[in-house]
Amino acid sequence: MNNPSASLVFSPAFTWGVATSAYQIEGGATADGRGPSIWDTFTHTPGKVIDGSTGDVACDHYHRYAEDVDIIASLAVDSYRFSISWSRVQPLGYGAWNEAGFDFYSNLLGKLEEKNIKAHITLYHWDLPQGLQDKGGWLNRETTLRFAEYAAEVARRFGKRVATIATHNEPWCTANLGYGNAQFAPGVADTVQALQVSHHLLLSHGLAMQAMRAVNSPARLGIVLNQWPATPATDSAEDIAAAEWEYARSVQWFMDPIFKGRYPQKALDRMDMAQFQVHPEDMQIIRQPLDFLGVNYYFRAFVSTENPPRQPEGKLGFSDMGWEIYPSGLTDLLLQLKAEYPDLPAVYITENGMAVADQIVDGKINDQARINYVQWHLEAVQAAIAGGVNVQGYFYWSLLDNFEWNSGYEKRFGLVHVDYATQKRTLKESAYWYRNFIRSQAA
């Protein structure tokens, strides 16, 4: 596995891209009428972010988008995945649209079009308008209707200018980290609320899919889910059962409603459903046909019932997030999805990347560990394609070092280093490797 790139050959039609999200890079927190989101509120609450930072400026992409698109073009990718800040285009999450906010995204799309780079947009990457949070946020069923209205408006304006539109990015995180353990905005620790929020997120996805199709958007429509295979630490009955439960409550919890119109029984059996409200028509709304499924993969779940839990060996090491590097888990996951869901549509690997404690030495960032990581995961994608999975693209996370949520600016995932004091961008060795690899594929 030391140098697999020579054996990596993908279809000429395969999509190569990089990815970002609005709150993590844009800055411009109050520029041109943008309203606050739950992440603005969360980061301005002392103690919520490890380094005490906020996304007020971040990478200042709001003012530097043209420079950033030039960098994207220099990487030889054909696609760019980014999210729209809902509160930038609709400050309260309901009511009037903000034309200045829409102008920013229109200008960004124009710059991408100049460079022949396809846009892949995400409607929701965790930054709910605070105006909606004040009305109950995702715990309030009404928010699903507001989300569908927002989706329709974006699709009406931009549907002919983008390749794909994803409703949500990683609803598992919104529900479980935002509402389950308070690690992310809005900072609620209540597992019953997390359960209800997960359902409302799925319902909002279904309603948004219907709304976008109603305005005849030609863009391909789908959702992006963070997923992982669950590996029992031993072959004990306890570890095997715990791994099955983990897979059911994470992967199947979102996949089964979308593809089978029901929640997985294995998960329901171990949940307190007393306060979980599902209306009779909900599952039919959620089960909308997808044009694509986005899969975000970083690690496997290594499941141990021992106390303390047994830890994975980490034969290939660990990222700066402390996540085990386990590329074969991506192959395992994709093959499992293909076996479980016969209607699985085209798959994009919409996020895959590694946090590294990068150092600038003589003006260069030699991040060989990140290069190895990408090579290994592309080999895993190739193995899944050989196994019959219709994977159509790969997006590295992330284009830029950025605001890494509750880790602040301490973790760096980017192909491009950002000096936050000066906003200087410096391509890392991994960026040059990725560019050369993509060019070799074209050749």
Coordinates of C-alpha atoms in Angstrom, one line a residue:
M1 CA 0.0 0.0 0.0
N2 CA 3.0 2.3 0.0
N3 CA 2.6 3.6 -3.5
P4 CA -0.8 2.6 -4.9
S5 CA -1.3 5.7 -7.1
A6 CA 0.3 4.0 -10.2
S7 CA -2.4 1.3 -10.1
L8 CA -5.3 3.7 -9.5
V9 CA -7.3 4.3 -12.7
F10 CA -10.7 5.8 -12.6
S11 CA -13.3 6.4 -15.4
P12 CA -12.8 9.5 -17.5
A13 CA -16.3 10.6 -16.3
F14 CA -15.3 10.3 -12.6
T15 CA -15.8 13.6 -10.7
W16 CA -12.8 15.1 -8.8
G17 CA -13.5 17.8 -6.3
V18 CA -12.8 19.6 -3.1
A19 CA -15.3 20.6 -0.4
T20 CA -16.0 23.3 2.1
S21 CA -18.9 24.6 4.2
A22 CA -20.3 28.1 4.7
Y23 CA -19.7 28.8 8.4
Q24 CA -16.3 27.2 8.3
I25 CA -14.8 29.5 5.7
E26 CA -17.0 32.5 4.7
G27 CA -16.7 34.9 7.6
G28 CA -18.6 38.1 6.8
A29 CA -20.8 37.2 9.7
T30 CA -22.8 40.4 9.6
A31 CA -22.0 41.5 6.0
D32 CA -24.7 42.7 3.7
G33 CA -27.7 41.7 5.9
R34 CA -26.7 38.2 6.9
G35 CA -28.6 37.1 10.0
P36 CA -27.1 35.2 12.9
S37 CA -27.1 31.4 12.8
I38 CA -27.0 29.0 15.8
W39 CA -23.3 28.6 15.3
D40 CA -22.8 32.4 15.7
T41 CA -24.7 32.1 19.0
F42 CA -22.9 29.0 20.1
T43 CA -19.3 30.2 19.3
H44 CA -20.0 33.5 21.1
T45 CA -20.9 31.6 24.3
P46 CA -17.8 31.2 26.5
G47 CA -16.5 27.6 26.8
K48 CA -18.2 26.1 23.8
V49 CA -15.1 26.2 21.4
I50 CA -11.8 24.8 22.6
D51 CA -9.7 27.8 21.5
G52 CA -12.4 30.3 22.2
S53 CA -12.6 31.3 18.6
T54 CA -15.6 32.0 16.3
G55 CA -16.4 31.9 12.6
D56 CA -16.8 35.7 12.4
V57 CA -13.9 36.0 9.9
A58 CA -12.8 32.4 9.4
C59 CA -11.0 32.2 6.0
D60 CA -12.7 35.5 4.9
H61 CA -14.0 33.6 1.8
Y62 CA -16.9 36.0 1.6
H63 CA -14.4 38.7 0.4
R64 CA -11.8 36.4 -1.1
Y65 CA -13.9 33.9 -3.1
A66 CA -12.4 34.9 -6.4
E67 CA -8.9 34.1 -5.2
D68 CA -10.2 30.8 -3.7
V69 CA -11.8 29.8 -7.0
D70 CA -8.5 30.5 -8.8
I71 CA -6.9 28.1 -6.3
I72 CA -9.6 25.5 -6.9
A73 CA -9.0 25.8 -10.7
S74 CA -5.2 25.3 -10.1
L75 CA -5.8 21.9 -8.5
A76 CA -7.2 20.5 -11.8
V77 CA -10.5 19.4 -10.1
D78 CA -13.7 19.7 -12.1
S79 CA -16.1 20.2 -9.2
Y80 CA -16.5 22.3 -6.0
R81 CA -18.8 21.3 -3.2
F82 CA -19.9 24.1 -0.8
S83 CA -22.9 25.0 1.4
I84 CA -25.2 28.0 1.4
S85 CA -25.6 30.0 4.6
W86 CA -29.3 29.9 5.1
S87 CA -29.3 33.1 7.2
R88 CA -27.3 34.9 4.5
V89 CA -30.0 34.5 2.0
Q90 CA -32.9 34.6 4.5
P91 CA -31.8 36.3 7.7
L92 CA -34.5 34.9 10.0
G93 CA -35.1 31.5 8.2
Y94 CA -38.5 32.8 7.3
G95 CA -39.9 36.0 5.8
A96 CA -38.0 38.2 3.3
W97 CA -35.1 37.0 1.1
N98 CA -31.9 38.8 1.3
E99 CA -30.9 39.7 -2.3
A100 CA -27.3 40.7 -1.3
G101 CA -26.8 37.2 0.1
F102 CA -28.1 35.6 -3.1
D103 CA -25.8 37.9 -5.1
F104 CA -22.8 36.5 -3.3
Y105 CA -23.6 33.0 -4.3
S106 CA -24.5 34.1 -7.8
N107 CA -21.1 35.8 -8.1
L108 CA -19.4 32.7 -6.7
L109 CA -21.2 30.5 -9.3
G110 CA -20.2 32.9 -12.0
K111 CA -16.6 32.6 -11.1
L112 CA -16.8 28.8 -11.0
E113 CA -18.5 28.9 -14.5
E114 CA -15.6 31.0 -15.8
K115 CA -13.3 28.2 -14.7
N116 CA -15.5 25.4 -16.0
I117 CA -15.9 24.0 -12.4
K118 CA -19.2 22.4 -11.6
A119 CA -20.9 23.5 -8.4
H120 CA -22.3 21.0 -6.0
I121 CA -24.3 22.8 -3.3
T122 CA -25.5 21.8 0.1
L123 CA -28.5 23.5 1.6
Y124 CA -27.8 22.8 5.2
H125 CA -24.4 22.3 6.8
W126 CA -25.5 22.8 10.4
D127 CA -26.0 26.6 10.5
L128 CA -29.7 27.0 11.2
P129 CA -30.9 30.7 11.3
Q130 CA -31.1 31.8 14.9
G131 CA -34.5 33.2 14.1
L132 CA -35.8 29.7 13.6
Q133 CA -34.0 28.4 16.7
D134 CA -35.9 31.0 18.7
K135 CA -39.1 29.3 17.5
G136 CA -37.9 25.9 18.6
G137 CA -35.4 25.0 15.9
W138 CA -35.3 21.4 14.6
L139 CA -37.4 20.3 17.5
N140 CA -40.3 22.3 16.0
R141 CA -42.0 20.5 13.2
E142 CA -42.7 23.8 11.5
T143 CA -39.0 24.2 10.7
T144 CA -39.4 21.4 8.2
L145 CA -41.8 23.5 6.2
R146 CA -39.5 26.5 6.3
F147 CA -36.6 24.4 5.1
A148 CA -38.7 23.2 2.1
E149 CA -39.5 26.8 1.2
Y150 CA -35.8 27.7 1.4
A151 CA -34.9 24.6 -0.7
A152 CA -37.4 25.6 -3.4
E153 CA -36.1 29.1 -3.6
V154 CA -32.5 28.1 -4.0
A155 CA -33.5 25.5 -6.6
R156 CA -35.6 28.0 -8.5
R157 CA -32.7 30.5 -8.6
F158 CA -29.7 28.2 -9.0
G159 CA -31.0 24.8 -10.1
K160 CA -29.9 25.4 -13.7
R161 CA -26.4 26.5 -12.7
V162 CA -25.4 23.7 -10.4
A163 CA -24.7 20.0 -10.9
T164 CA -26.2 18.7 -7.7
I165 CA -28.1 19.9 -4.6
A166 CA -27.9 18.1 -1.3
T167 CA -30.5 18.8 1.3
H168 CA -28.5 18.0 4.4
N169 CA -24.9 17.4 5.4
E170 CA -24.6 14.8 8.1
P171 CA -27.9 15.0 9.9
W172 CA -26.5 12.4 12.4
C173 CA -24.2 15.2 13.6
T174 CA -27.0 17.8 13.8
A175 CA -29.1 15.5 15.9
N176 CA -26.6 13.6 18.1
L177 CA -23.9 16.3 18.6
G178 CA -26.2 19.3 18.5
Y179 CA -29.0 17.8 20.6
G180 CA -27.6 14.6 22.1
N181 CA -24.4 15.6 23.9
A182 CA -24.3 19.4 23.4
Q183 CA -20.9 19.2 21.6
F184 CA -22.2 21.3 18.6
A185 CA -24.8 24.1 18.2
P186 CA -27.4 24.6 19.6
G187 CA -25.8 22.9 22.5
V188 CA -28.6 20.7 23.9
A189 CA -27.9 17.5 25.8
D190 CA -31.2 15.5 25.6
T191 CA -31.3 12.1 23.9
V192 CA -35.1 12.3 23.6
Q193 CA -34.9 15.6 21.8
A194 CA -32.1 14.2 19.6
L195 CA -34.3 11.4 18.5
Q196 CA -37.1 13.8 17.5
V197 CA -34.7 16.1 15.8
S198 CA -33.4 13.3 13.7
H199 CA -36.9 12.5 12.4
H200 CA -37.6 16.2 11.7
L201 CA -34.3 16.4 9.7
L202 CA -35.4 13.4 7.6
L203 CA -38.9 14.8 7.2
S204 CA -37.4 18.2 6.0
H205 CA -35.2 16.3 3.5
G206 CA -38.3 14.6 2.0
L207 CA -40.3 17.8 1.9
A208 CA -37.4 19.7 0.3
M209 CA -36.9 17.0 -2.3
Q210 CA -40.6 17.4 -3.2
A211 CA -40.4 21.2 -3.2
M212 CA -37.3 21.2 -5.5
R213 CA -38.9 18.8 -7.9
A214 CA -42.0 21.0 -8.0
V215 CA -40.0 23.9 -9.4
N216 CA -38.5 21.6 -12.0
S217 CA -34.9 22.0 -10.9
P218 CA -32.6 20.1 -13.4
A219 CA -29.9 19.7 -10.8
R220 CA -29.4 16.1 -9.4
L221 CA -30.9 15.9 -5.9
G222 CA -29.8 14.0 -2.9
I223 CA -28.5 14.0 0.7
V224 CA -25.1 13.6 2.3
L225 CA -24.7 11.2 5.2
N226 CA -21.7 10.5 7.4
Q227 CA -21.3 6.8 7.7
W228 CA -19.1 4.1 9.0
P229 CA -18.9 0.3 9.3
A230 CA -19.1 -1.0 12.9
T231 CA -16.4 -3.5 13.8
P232 CA -16.8 -5.6 16.9
A233 CA -13.5 -5.4 18.9
T234 CA -13.7 -9.2 19.6
D235 CA -15.9 -12.1 18.4
S236 CA -17.7 -12.1 21.7
A237 CA -21.5 -12.2 21.5
E238 CA -21.6 -8.9 23.4
D239 CA -19.3 -7.0 21.1
I240 CA -21.1 -8.4 18.0
A241 CA -24.5 -7.3 19.3
A242 CA -23.1 -3.9 20.3
A243 CA -21.6 -3.4 16.8
E244 CA -24.9 -4.3 15.2
W245 CA -26.7 -1.8 17.4
E246 CA -24.2 0.9 16.6
Y247 CA -24.6 0.4 12.8
A248 CA -28.4 0.4 13.2
R249 CA -28.6 3.6 15.2
S250 CA -26.2 5.5 13.0
V251 CA -26.1 4.3 9.3
Q252 CA -29.5 2.4 9.1
W253 CA -31.3 5.0 11.2
F254 CA -31.0 7.5 8.2
M255 CA -30.8 5.0 5.3
D256 CA -33.7 2.8 6.1
P257 CA -36.4 5.7 6.2
I258 CA -35.0 7.0 2.9
F259 CA -34.8 3.7 1.1
K260 CA -37.2 1.4 2.9
G261 CA -39.8 3.8 4.4
R262 CA -39.2 2.7 8.0
Y263 CA -36.8 2.9 10.9
P264 CA -34.6 -0.1 11.6
Q265 CA -36.2 -2.4 14.2
K266 CA -32.9 -3.2 15.8
A267 CA -32.5 0.4 16.7
L268 CA -36.1 0.9 17.8
D269 CA -35.9 -2.1 20.1
R270 CA -33.4 -0.2 22.3
M271 CA -34.8 3.3 22.2
D272 CA -37.3 5.1 24.4
M273 CA -40.0 5.8 21.8
A274 CA -42.6 7.2 24.2
Q275 CA -42.0 10.8 23.2
F276 CA -41.1 10.2 19.6
Q277 CA -43.7 11.6 17.3
V278 CA -44.0 10.3 13.7
H279 CA -47.1 11.3 11.7
P280 CA -48.7 8.6 9.6
E281 CA -47.7 10.3 6.3
D282 CA -44.1 11.1 7.3
M283 CA -42.4 8.0 6.1
Q284 CA -43.9 8.2 2.6
I285 CA -42.6 11.9 2.4
I286 CA -39.1 10.9 3.6
R287 CA -38.9 8.1 1.0
Q288 CA -38.2 10.2 -2.0
P289 CA -36.2 8.9 -4.9
L290 CA -32.6 10.1 -4.8
D291 CA -30.5 11.0 -7.8
F292 CA -27.4 10.5 -5.7
L293 CA -26.2 9.7 -2.2
G294 CA -23.3 11.5 -0.7
V295 CA -21.2 9.5 1.7
N296 CA -18.8 11.2 4.1
Y297 CA -16.2 8.7 5.5
Y298 CA -13.4 9.3 8.0
F299 CA -13.2 6.3 10.3
R300 CA -14.9 3.0 11.3
A301 CA -16.7 2.4 14.6
F302 CA -14.6 0.1 16.7
V303 CA -17.1 -1.3 19.2
S304 CA -16.0 -2.8 22.5
T305 CA -18.2 -3.7 25.5
E306 CA -15.2 -4.0 27.8
N307 CA -14.5 -1.5 30.6
P308 CA -12.5 0.4 29.8
P309 CA -13.3 -0.2 26.0
R310 CA -10.7 -2.0 24.0
Q311 CA -9.0 0.4 21.5
P312 CA -8.2 -0.2 17.8
E313 CA -4.7 -1.0 16.9
G314 CA -4.4 1.8 14.4
K315 CA -1.9 0.0 12.1
L316 CA -1.9 3.0 9.7
G317 CA -1.9 5.5 12.5
F318 CA -4.3 8.2 13.7
S319 CA -5.2 11.6 12.5
D320 CA -4.7 14.8 14.5
M321 CA -8.4 14.4 15.5
G322 CA -7.5 11.1 17.1
W323 CA -9.4 9.2 14.5
E324 CA -8.1 5.8 13.4
I325 CA -6.9 5.7 9.8
Y326 CA -8.8 2.7 8.4
P327 CA -9.3 3.0 4.6
S328 CA -10.6 -0.6 4.1
G329 CA -13.6 0.4 6.1
L330 CA -14.7 2.6 3.2
T331 CA -14.8 -0.4 0.9
D332 CA -16.6 -2.5 3.6
L333 CA -19.2 0.3 4.1
L334 CA -19.9 0.8 0.4
L335 CA -20.2 -2.9 -0.3
Q336 CA -22.6 -3.3 2.7
L337 CA -24.7 -0.4 1.4
K338 CA -25.0 -2.0 -2.0
A339 CA -26.0 -5.3 -0.5
E340 CA -28.6 -3.7 1.9
Y341 CA -30.2 -1.2 -0.5
P342 CA -30.9 -2.5 -4.0
D343 CA -32.1 1.0 -5.0
L344 CA -28.8 2.6 -4.1
P345 CA -28.3 5.5 -6.6
A346 CA -25.0 7.0 -7.8
V347 CA -22.7 7.5 -4.9
Y348 CA -20.3 10.4 -4.4
I349 CA -17.6 10.4 -1.6
T350 CA -18.5 13.9 -0.6
E351 CA -16.0 14.2 2.2
N352 CA -12.9 12.3 3.1
G353 CA -9.8 13.9 4.6
M354 CA -7.3 14.0 7.4
A355 CA -6.4 16.6 10.1
V356 CA -2.6 16.9 10.3
A357 CA -0.5 19.1 12.7
D358 CA 1.0 20.8 9.6
Q359 CA 4.2 22.8 10.0
I360 CA 5.6 25.4 7.5
V361 CA 9.3 24.7 6.9
D362 CA 11.1 27.0 4.5
G363 CA 7.8 28.1 3.1
K364 CA 6.6 24.6 2.4
I365 CA 4.2 22.2 4.1
N366 CA 5.3 18.6 3.6
D367 CA 2.2 16.6 4.6
Q368 CA 3.1 13.2 3.4
A369 CA 0.8 11.6 5.9
R370 CA -2.2 13.3 4.2
I371 CA -1.0 12.2 0.8
N372 CA -0.8 8.6 2.0
Y373 CA -4.3 9.0 3.5
V374 CA -5.8 10.1 0.2
Q375 CA -4.0 7.4 -1.8
W376 CA -5.2 4.6 0.6
H377 CA -8.8 5.9 0.5
L378 CA -8.8 6.2 -3.3
E379 CA -7.6 2.6 -3.4
A380 CA -10.6 1.7 -1.2
V381 CA -13.0 3.5 -3.5
Q382 CA -11.5 1.6 -6.5
A383 CA -12.1 -1.7 -4.7
A384 CA -15.7 -0.7 -4.0
I385 CA -16.2 0.2 -7.7
A386 CA -14.7 -3.2 -8.6
G387 CA -17.3 -4.7 -6.3
G388 CA -20.1 -3.2 -8.3
V389 CA -20.8 0.1 -6.3
N390 CA -21.6 3.0 -8.6
V391 CA -19.2 5.5 -7.1
Q392 CA -19.1 8.6 -9.4
G393 CA -16.9 11.0 -7.6
Y394 CA -14.5 12.0 -4.8
F395 CA -14.3 15.3 -2.9
Y396 CA -11.4 15.9 -0.6
W397 CA -12.3 17.6 2.7
S398 CA -11.2 20.3 2.8
L399 CA -10.0 22.8 0.3
L400 CA -8.8 25.2 3.0
D401 CA -7.8 24.9 6.6
N402 CA -10.8 26.3 8.3
F403 CA -12.9 26.7 11.5
E404 CA -13.3 23.2 12.7
W405 CA -16.4 23.6 14.7
N406 CA -15.9 23.1 18.5
S407 CA -12.1 22.5 17.8
G408 CA -11.8 26.0 16.6
Y409 CA -8.7 26.7 14.4
E410 CA -6.5 24.0 16.1
K411 CA -7.2 21.3 13.5
R412 CA -6.1 21.6 9.9
F413 CA -7.8 19.4 7.2
G414 CA -7.0 21.6 4.2
L415 CA -5.0 21.0 1.0
V416 CA -4.3 24.7 1.4
H417 CA -2.8 26.2 4.5
V418 CA -4.4 29.4 5.8
D419 CA -2.5 31.8 8.0
Y420 CA -5.5 33.2 9.8
A421 CA -3.6 36.4 10.9
T422 CA -2.8 37.4 7.3
Q423 CA -5.3 35.2 5.3
K424 CA -2.3 34.1 3.2
R425 CA -3.0 30.8 1.4
T426 CA -0.2 28.3 0.8
L427 CA -0.6 25.1 -1.1
K428 CA 0.6 22.0 0.8
E429 CA 2.4 19.2 -0.9
S430 CA -0.8 17.2 -0.8
A431 CA -2.4 19.9 -3.0
Y432 CA 0.3 19.4 -5.6
W433 CA 0.0 15.7 -5.3
Y434 CA -3.8 15.8 -5.8
R435 CA -3.4 18.1 -8.8
N436 CA -0.8 15.8 -10.4
F437 CA -2.9 12.7 -9.7
I438 CA -6.0 14.2 -11.3
R439 CA -3.9 15.3 -14.3
S440 CA -2.5 11.8 -14.6
Q441 CA -6.1 10.4 -14.6
A442 CA -7.0 12.7 -17.5
A443 CA -3.9 11.6 -19.4

